[in-house]
């Protein structure tokens, strides 16, 4: 059955009614109402909409949400499966200059920094001005503040505005419709994510433990930088240093000096908190002087020199390479330089006034606890002969520790003993190594002992 739609008319400017004739039957009929409106002002877009209506009335009517001052074409037909001849009517809505804009709008966010403003008012064709006030702060920076404001004018009912915002920042955006009599405002918050691009360039080291870099994003604006530092030593497997800290700077070329251990390889990761991408740089610190030898000082007058106890030094400032025992004339103790490389072996010694190296022990040959060594035992230690001390001379015994790495050599020395008025000698005692009890790792501070021997010492004779 073909339904006929007659007498289509408009009332109250935006309402439409029509008639149908189905005899005595009043069935429920579904209608499809297609609306197409064109504003005379070319700046405004076309208004298109479809409305569904179901009713059993013989004179159906519907009020449509139409724009004022707009030419509309309305097409009315029945929905399938019922068939009808479409009825079409064209009309223009009144231009109501007295209609006030209620100023109400809402805001939606997309693409992280873009805003879409949706006005509720049906009044179109007029210009509207919005005022934007933007304030950004970072939770991790007390002095950071990004503030800006501007006006935006548009004819559109749903304009889009994209803001230029900093990454990793919490923003409050206040938008006010200035053309509204009530000055309606909407406030929203935006939390921008970290940047996905690198914001640090030209990173380099100087003065061995210092870094400088160029900040790409920051222009006289404070930024926080996160440091993660790992330190390792190839010669000390148990050594591991890890540090995490942050600094703030508003410089385009920040610099920082790090508290690093000597003789260590470091990897430094640096990241601006406004970025997801860190930069990594490697640093190697040079060795410094080894710890001073921990010795028990002996002063001997006219008697035998006791066994000297050699303790292994800790590798705090670099790898320990060797231990040397030097014999010097006592008169030269005050002028001896620990860094002097001129000390020769006993047999290459040119005069009694020159000192010599009595023993050299590689670090790997020294037990972890301690060992004892006797001056003048006529044994070779490395390339050096430990000769008996000459009678009638005064001597100074020095222990020198050497650390060497990356073509850098450092020394530390301690006076081990002073020997005065050596008597004649004949025999010698061989090297005796004494191992401390298991678990005894305590190192005592140096003590001073005075030895007085009334008898002569035949074991020191030539």
Coordinates of C-alpha atoms in Angstrom, one line a residue:
X1 CA 0.0 0.0 0.0
X2 CA 1.4 3.4 -1.0
X3 CA 1.0 6.0 1.7
X4 CA 0.2 9.5 0.5
X5 CA 1.5 12.5 2.4
X6 CA -0.6 15.7 1.9
X7 CA -0.9 19.3 3.1
X8 CA 2.6 19.7 4.4
X9 CA 2.9 23.1 6.2
X10 CA 5.2 25.0 8.5
X11 CA 4.2 26.6 11.8
X12 CA 6.0 28.4 14.6
X13 CA 8.9 29.0 12.2
X14 CA 10.6 25.6 12.8
X15 CA 7.7 23.1 13.1
X16 CA 6.2 21.0 10.3
X17 CA 2.9 19.2 10.0
X18 CA 1.2 17.0 7.3
X19 CA -1.8 14.8 6.8
X20 CA -2.4 11.2 5.7
X21 CA -5.6 9.3 4.8
X22 CA -5.8 5.6 5.7
X23 CA -9.5 5.1 6.0
X24 CA -10.7 3.9 9.4
X25 CA -7.4 2.3 10.4
X26 CA -4.9 4.3 12.5
X27 CA -1.7 2.2 12.4
X28 CA 1.7 3.2 13.9
X29 CA 3.7 4.7 11.0
X30 CA 7.5 5.5 11.1
X31 CA 8.6 8.6 9.2
X32 CA 12.0 9.7 8.0
X33 CA 12.5 13.5 7.9
X34 CA 15.6 14.7 6.0
X35 CA 16.7 18.3 6.7
X36 CA 19.1 20.3 4.6
X37 CA 19.7 23.9 5.4
X38 CA 22.0 26.5 3.7
X39 CA 22.9 29.8 5.4
X40 CA 23.0 32.8 3.2
X41 CA 26.3 33.8 4.8
X42 CA 29.0 31.8 2.9
X43 CA 31.1 31.6 6.0
X44 CA 28.6 29.2 7.7
X45 CA 28.6 25.5 6.8
X46 CA 25.6 23.5 5.6
X47 CA 23.2 22.2 8.2
X48 CA 22.2 18.6 7.4
X49 CA 20.2 16.3 9.7
X50 CA 17.8 13.3 9.7
X51 CA 15.0 12.9 12.2
X52 CA 12.9 9.8 12.8
X53 CA 9.3 10.0 14.0
X54 CA 6.8 7.2 14.8
X55 CA 3.1 8.1 15.4
X56 CA -0.5 6.9 14.7
X57 CA -1.7 10.4 14.2
X58 CA -3.5 11.3 11.0
X59 CA -2.0 14.8 11.3
X60 CA 1.6 14.2 12.4
X61 CA 3.7 17.2 13.4
X62 CA 7.3 17.7 14.6
X63 CA 9.3 20.7 15.8
X64 CA 12.9 20.7 14.4
X65 CA 16.1 22.2 15.8
X66 CA 16.8 24.7 13.0
X67 CA 19.1 27.6 12.7
X68 CA 17.5 31.1 12.3
X69 CA 17.9 32.9 9.1
X70 CA 18.5 29.7 7.1
X71 CA 17.0 28.3 3.9
X72 CA 15.8 24.8 4.5
X73 CA 14.5 21.9 2.4
X74 CA 12.6 19.2 4.3
X75 CA 11.8 15.8 2.8
X76 CA 9.2 13.6 4.5
X77 CA 8.7 9.9 3.7
X78 CA 7.6 6.7 5.4
X79 CA 10.3 4.3 6.6
X80 CA 10.5 0.8 5.0
X81 CA 8.8 -1.5 4.6
X82 CA 5.9 1.0 4.1
X83 CA 6.1 2.9 0.9
X84 CA 5.1 6.5 0.2
X85 CA 5.5 9.3 -2.2
X86 CA 8.0 11.7 -0.5
X87 CA 6.6 15.2 0.4
X88 CA 9.0 18.1 0.1
X89 CA 8.7 21.6 1.5
X90 CA 11.1 24.5 1.4
X91 CA 11.1 27.5 3.7
X92 CA 13.4 30.0 5.4
X93 CA 13.6 30.4 9.1
X94 CA 13.2 33.9 10.6
X95 CA 16.3 36.0 11.3
X96 CA 15.6 36.8 15.0
X97 CA 17.9 39.6 16.0
X98 CA 16.4 39.5 19.5
X99 CA 17.7 36.0 20.1
X100 CA 20.5 36.2 22.6
X101 CA 23.5 33.8 22.7
X102 CA 23.5 32.0 26.1
X103 CA 27.3 31.9 25.9
X104 CA 27.4 28.3 27.0
X105 CA 30.1 26.0 25.5
X106 CA 32.2 23.0 26.3
X107 CA 35.8 22.0 25.5
X108 CA 37.2 18.7 24.4
X109 CA 40.9 17.8 24.1
X110 CA 42.6 15.9 21.3
X111 CA 46.2 15.4 20.1
X112 CA 47.4 16.3 23.6
X113 CA 47.5 20.0 23.1
X114 CA 44.5 20.9 20.8
X115 CA 41.1 22.1 22.0
X116 CA 37.7 21.9 20.3
X117 CA 35.2 24.5 21.5
X118 CA 31.5 23.4 21.1
X119 CA 28.9 26.2 21.5
X120 CA 25.4 25.2 22.6
X121 CA 23.7 28.3 21.1
X122 CA 21.7 27.9 17.9
X123 CA 22.4 31.4 16.9
X124 CA 24.8 31.5 13.9
X125 CA 26.3 33.9 11.5
X126 CA 27.9 36.1 14.1
X127 CA 31.5 36.6 15.1
X128 CA 32.7 35.4 18.5
X129 CA 35.8 36.2 20.4
X130 CA 37.4 33.8 22.9
X131 CA 40.0 34.8 25.5
X132 CA 42.6 32.1 26.4
X133 CA 44.6 32.3 29.6
X134 CA 47.3 29.5 29.9
X135 CA 49.4 28.8 33.0
X136 CA 51.8 25.8 33.2
X137 CA 53.9 24.5 36.1
X138 CA 56.1 21.5 36.6
X139 CA 55.8 19.6 39.9
X140 CA 59.6 19.0 40.1
X141 CA 60.6 22.6 39.6
X142 CA 59.8 25.4 42.1
X143 CA 60.7 28.3 39.8
X144 CA 59.2 27.0 36.5
X145 CA 56.2 28.9 35.1
X146 CA 54.9 29.1 31.6
X147 CA 52.2 31.8 31.3
X148 CA 50.6 33.1 28.1
X149 CA 47.3 34.7 27.1
X150 CA 45.7 35.6 23.7
X151 CA 42.3 36.3 22.0
X152 CA 40.9 34.1 19.3
X153 CA 38.1 35.3 16.9
X154 CA 36.0 32.9 14.8
X155 CA 32.7 32.5 13.0
X156 CA 32.6 28.7 13.6
X157 CA 30.4 27.0 16.1
X158 CA 33.0 24.4 16.9
X159 CA 36.4 26.0 16.3
X160 CA 39.7 24.2 17.0
X161 CA 42.7 25.8 18.7
X162 CA 46.1 24.0 19.1
X163 CA 48.3 25.4 21.9
X164 CA 52.1 25.6 22.0
X165 CA 52.9 23.9 25.3
X166 CA 56.0 22.6 26.9
X167 CA 56.4 18.8 27.6
X168 CA 56.1 17.3 31.0
X169 CA 54.1 20.3 32.3
X170 CA 50.7 20.6 34.1
X171 CA 48.6 23.3 32.5
X172 CA 45.5 25.1 33.6
X173 CA 43.7 26.7 30.6
X174 CA 40.8 29.1 31.1
X175 CA 38.7 30.1 28.1
X176 CA 36.2 32.9 28.2
X177 CA 33.6 33.8 25.5
X178 CA 33.9 37.6 25.4
X179 CA 31.0 38.1 23.0
X180 CA 28.6 36.6 25.5
X181 CA 26.7 39.0 27.8
X182 CA 27.5 36.8 30.8
X183 CA 31.1 36.2 29.9
X184 CA 30.8 32.4 30.3
X185 CA 34.2 30.7 31.0
X186 CA 35.4 27.1 31.0
X187 CA 38.5 25.9 32.7
X188 CA 40.3 22.6 31.9
X189 CA 43.6 21.0 32.9
X190 CA 46.2 19.5 30.5
X191 CA 49.2 17.3 31.5
X192 CA 51.6 17.2 28.6
X193 CA 53.7 14.0 28.3
X194 CA 57.5 14.0 28.0
X195 CA 59.0 14.9 24.6
X196 CA 59.8 11.9 22.3
X197 CA 62.8 13.8 20.8
X198 CA 66.3 14.3 22.2
X199 CA 66.7 17.7 24.1
X200 CA 70.4 17.3 25.0
X201 CA 73.2 17.7 22.5
X202 CA 77.0 18.3 22.3
X203 CA 77.7 16.5 25.6
X204 CA 81.4 16.3 26.5
X205 CA 83.7 15.8 29.5
X206 CA 86.4 18.2 30.8
X207 CA 88.7 18.3 33.8
X208 CA 88.3 14.5 34.0
X209 CA 85.2 14.5 36.2
X210 CA 83.1 17.4 34.8
X211 CA 80.4 17.4 32.0
X212 CA 78.9 20.2 29.8
X213 CA 76.1 19.9 27.3
X214 CA 73.8 22.0 25.2
X215 CA 70.1 22.2 26.0
X216 CA 68.0 22.3 22.8
X217 CA 64.6 23.2 24.3
X218 CA 65.4 25.5 27.2
X219 CA 65.7 29.2 26.5
X220 CA 66.3 30.9 29.9
X221 CA 63.8 28.5 31.3
X222 CA 64.6 26.1 34.2
X223 CA 65.0 22.4 33.5
X224 CA 65.8 19.5 35.7
X225 CA 68.3 16.9 34.7
X226 CA 68.5 13.3 36.0
X227 CA 71.9 11.6 36.4
X228 CA 72.4 7.9 36.7
X229 CA 76.1 6.9 37.1
X230 CA 77.7 3.4 37.2
X231 CA 81.4 2.9 38.1
X232 CA 83.4 -0.2 37.7
X233 CA 87.1 -1.3 38.0
X234 CA 88.6 -4.1 36.0
X235 CA 91.2 -4.7 38.7
X236 CA 88.7 -4.8 41.6
X237 CA 85.8 -7.0 40.7
X238 CA 84.0 -6.3 44.0
X239 CA 84.0 -2.6 43.4
X240 CA 80.7 -1.1 42.1
X241 CA 79.5 2.5 42.4
X242 CA 76.1 3.6 41.5
X243 CA 74.7 7.1 42.0
X244 CA 71.4 8.8 41.1
X245 CA 70.7 12.5 41.6
X246 CA 69.3 15.5 39.8
X247 CA 70.2 19.1 39.3
X248 CA 68.2 22.2 38.0
X249 CA 69.5 24.7 35.6
X250 CA 68.2 27.5 33.3
X251 CA 71.4 27.7 31.3
X252 CA 71.6 26.8 27.6
X253 CA 75.0 25.3 28.3
X254 CA 74.9 23.7 31.8
X255 CA 78.0 22.3 33.5
X256 CA 78.4 19.9 36.4
X257 CA 81.3 18.3 38.2
X258 CA 80.8 14.8 39.6
X259 CA 82.2 13.2 42.7
X260 CA 84.0 10.3 41.2
X261 CA 86.5 7.8 42.5
X262 CA 90.0 7.7 41.0
X263 CA 91.1 4.9 38.7
X264 CA 87.5 4.0 37.7
X265 CA 85.6 3.5 34.4
X266 CA 82.2 5.3 34.5
X267 CA 79.0 5.3 32.3
X268 CA 76.9 8.4 32.8
X269 CA 73.3 8.6 31.7
X270 CA 71.9 12.1 31.5
X271 CA 68.2 12.9 30.8
X272 CA 66.1 16.0 30.9
X273 CA 62.9 15.3 32.8
X274 CA 61.0 16.9 29.9
X275 CA 62.3 14.2 27.5
X276 CA 62.0 10.4 27.3
X277 CA 65.5 10.0 25.7
X278 CA 68.7 10.0 27.7
X279 CA 72.2 10.6 26.5
X280 CA 75.1 8.3 27.7
X281 CA 78.8 9.2 28.0
X282 CA 81.8 7.3 29.3
X283 CA 84.4 8.7 31.6
X284 CA 87.6 7.3 32.9
X285 CA 89.3 8.8 36.0
X286 CA 93.0 8.7 36.4
X287 CA 94.6 7.0 39.4
X288 CA 95.9 8.9 42.4
X289 CA 98.5 8.1 45.1
X290 CA 97.9 4.7 46.8
X291 CA 97.0 4.8 50.4
X292 CA 100.0 5.4 52.7
X293 CA 101.6 2.1 53.7
X294 CA 100.4 0.9 57.1
X295 CA 103.6 0.0 58.9
X296 CA 104.9 -0.6 62.4
X297 CA 107.8 1.8 62.7
X298 CA 111.0 0.5 64.3
X299 CA 114.0 2.5 65.6
X300 CA 117.1 0.3 66.2
X301 CA 120.2 1.5 68.1
X302 CA 123.2 -0.9 67.8
X303 CA 121.2 -4.0 67.5
X304 CA 119.5 -6.3 64.9
X305 CA 116.6 -5.1 62.9
X306 CA 113.6 -7.3 63.5
X307 CA 111.4 -8.8 60.8
X308 CA 109.3 -6.2 59.1
X309 CA 105.6 -7.0 58.6
X310 CA 104.3 -6.1 55.1
X311 CA 100.6 -5.6 54.9
X312 CA 98.7 -5.6 51.6
X313 CA 97.4 -2.1 50.7
X314 CA 93.8 -1.5 49.6
X315 CA 93.2 -0.5 46.0
X316 CA 91.2 2.6 46.8
X317 CA 92.7 5.0 44.3
X318 CA 93.9 2.6 41.6
X319 CA 95.4 -0.8 41.0
X320 CA 98.5 -1.6 43.2
X321 CA 101.4 -2.7 41.0
X322 CA 104.2 -3.4 43.4
X323 CA 105.9 -2.9 46.8
X324 CA 109.5 -1.8 47.1
X325 CA 111.8 -1.8 50.1
X326 CA 114.4 1.0 49.8
X327 CA 117.5 1.4 51.9
X328 CA 118.8 5.0 52.2
X329 CA 121.5 6.7 54.2
X330 CA 119.7 8.1 57.3
X331 CA 121.0 11.6 56.5
X332 CA 119.0 11.5 53.2
X333 CA 115.7 10.7 54.7
X334 CA 114.5 14.4 54.8
X335 CA 115.4 15.0 51.2
X336 CA 114.1 11.7 49.7
X337 CA 111.3 12.1 47.1
X338 CA 108.8 9.3 47.0
X339 CA 108.3 9.8 43.2
X340 CA 112.0 9.4 42.6
X341 CA 112.8 6.7 40.0
X342 CA 116.6 6.9 40.5
X343 CA 117.0 4.3 43.1
X344 CA 119.2 1.4 41.7
X345 CA 119.9 -2.1 42.8
X346 CA 122.6 -2.9 45.4
X347 CA 125.1 -4.0 42.9
X348 CA 124.7 -1.0 40.6
X349 CA 125.0 1.4 43.5
X350 CA 127.9 3.7 42.8
X351 CA 128.6 5.0 46.3
X352 CA 127.6 4.4 49.9
X353 CA 125.9 7.8 49.8
X354 CA 123.3 6.5 47.3
X355 CA 120.3 4.4 48.3
X356 CA 119.3 1.2 46.7
X357 CA 116.2 -1.0 46.2
X358 CA 116.6 -4.0 48.5
X359 CA 113.4 -5.8 47.4
X360 CA 110.5 -5.5 45.0
X361 CA 107.3 -7.6 45.3
X362 CA 104.6 -7.6 42.8
X363 CA 101.1 -7.0 44.2
X364 CA 99.9 -10.5 43.2
X365 CA 102.7 -12.1 45.2
X366 CA 101.8 -10.4 48.5
X367 CA 99.3 -12.5 50.6
X368 CA 96.0 -11.0 51.5
X369 CA 96.8 -10.9 55.2
X370 CA 100.5 -10.0 55.5
X371 CA 104.1 -11.3 55.1
X372 CA 107.3 -10.7 56.9
X373 CA 110.6 -9.6 55.4
X374 CA 114.1 -9.4 56.9
X375 CA 116.4 -6.7 55.7
X376 CA 119.8 -8.2 54.7
X377 CA 118.7 -11.9 54.2
X378 CA 120.8 -12.1 50.9
X379 CA 117.8 -13.2 48.8
X380 CA 116.6 -11.8 45.5
X381 CA 113.1 -10.2 45.4
X382 CA 112.3 -9.7 41.8
X383 CA 115.5 -8.2 40.2
X384 CA 116.8 -6.8 43.5
X385 CA 119.3 -8.3 45.9
X386 CA 118.5 -7.8 49.6
X387 CA 122.1 -7.2 50.8
X388 CA 123.1 -7.1 54.5
X389 CA 123.4 -3.6 55.9
X390 CA 127.0 -2.4 56.2
X391 CA 128.4 -2.0 59.7
X392 CA 129.0 1.4 61.1
X393 CA 126.4 3.1 58.9
X394 CA 123.0 4.6 59.8
X395 CA 120.1 3.7 57.5
X396 CA 116.5 4.6 56.8
X397 CA 114.3 1.8 55.6
X398 CA 111.4 3.0 53.4
X399 CA 108.4 1.0 52.0
X400 CA 107.1 2.4 48.7
X401 CA 103.8 1.3 47.1
X402 CA 103.4 1.9 43.3
X403 CA 100.2 2.1 41.4
X404 CA 100.2 2.2 37.6
X405 CA 97.4 2.4 35.1
X406 CA 96.7 4.0 31.7
X407 CA 100.4 5.1 31.5
X408 CA 100.1 7.0 34.8
X409 CA 102.3 6.0 37.8
X410 CA 101.7 7.1 41.3
X411 CA 103.6 6.3 44.6
X412 CA 103.2 6.5 48.3
X413 CA 105.9 6.0 50.9
X414 CA 106.3 5.4 54.6
X415 CA 109.4 5.2 56.8
X416 CA 109.6 1.7 58.0
X417 CA 112.6 1.7 60.2
X418 CA 115.7 3.7 61.3
X419 CA 118.9 1.8 62.0
X420 CA 121.9 3.4 63.8
X421 CA 125.4 2.2 64.6
X422 CA 125.2 -1.2 62.8
X423 CA 127.6 -3.7 64.5
X424 CA 129.5 -6.3 62.5
X425 CA 127.4 -9.1 61.2
X426 CA 128.0 -12.6 59.9
X427 CA 124.9 -14.7 59.4
X428 CA 121.4 -14.0 58.1
X429 CA 117.9 -15.2 58.5
X430 CA 115.8 -16.4 55.6
X431 CA 112.5 -14.8 54.7
X432 CA 109.7 -15.9 56.9
X433 CA 106.1 -15.5 55.8
X434 CA 103.6 -15.4 58.6
X435 CA 99.9 -15.8 57.7
X436 CA 97.4 -14.3 60.2
X437 CA 94.6 -16.4 61.6
X438 CA 91.7 -17.1 59.3
X439 CA 89.2 -14.2 59.3
X440 CA 91.6 -11.8 61.0
X441 CA 91.2 -8.7 58.7
X442 CA 91.7 -6.0 61.3
X443 CA 94.4 -3.4 60.3
X444 CA 95.8 -1.5 63.2
X445 CA 97.2 2.0 63.1
X446 CA 101.0 2.4 63.1
X447 CA 102.8 2.1 66.4
X448 CA 106.3 3.2 67.3
X449 CA 108.6 0.8 69.0
X450 CA 112.1 1.5 70.4
X451 CA 114.5 -1.4 70.4
X452 CA 117.7 -1.3 72.5
X453 CA 120.1 -4.3 72.0
X454 CA 123.1 -4.5 74.4
X455 CA 124.7 -7.5 72.7
X456 CA 126.2 -7.4 69.2
X457 CA 124.3 -9.1 66.4
X458 CA 126.6 -11.7 64.7
X459 CA 123.9 -12.6 62.2
X460 CA 124.3 -9.2 60.6
X461 CA 128.0 -9.7 59.8
X462 CA 129.4 -9.8 56.3

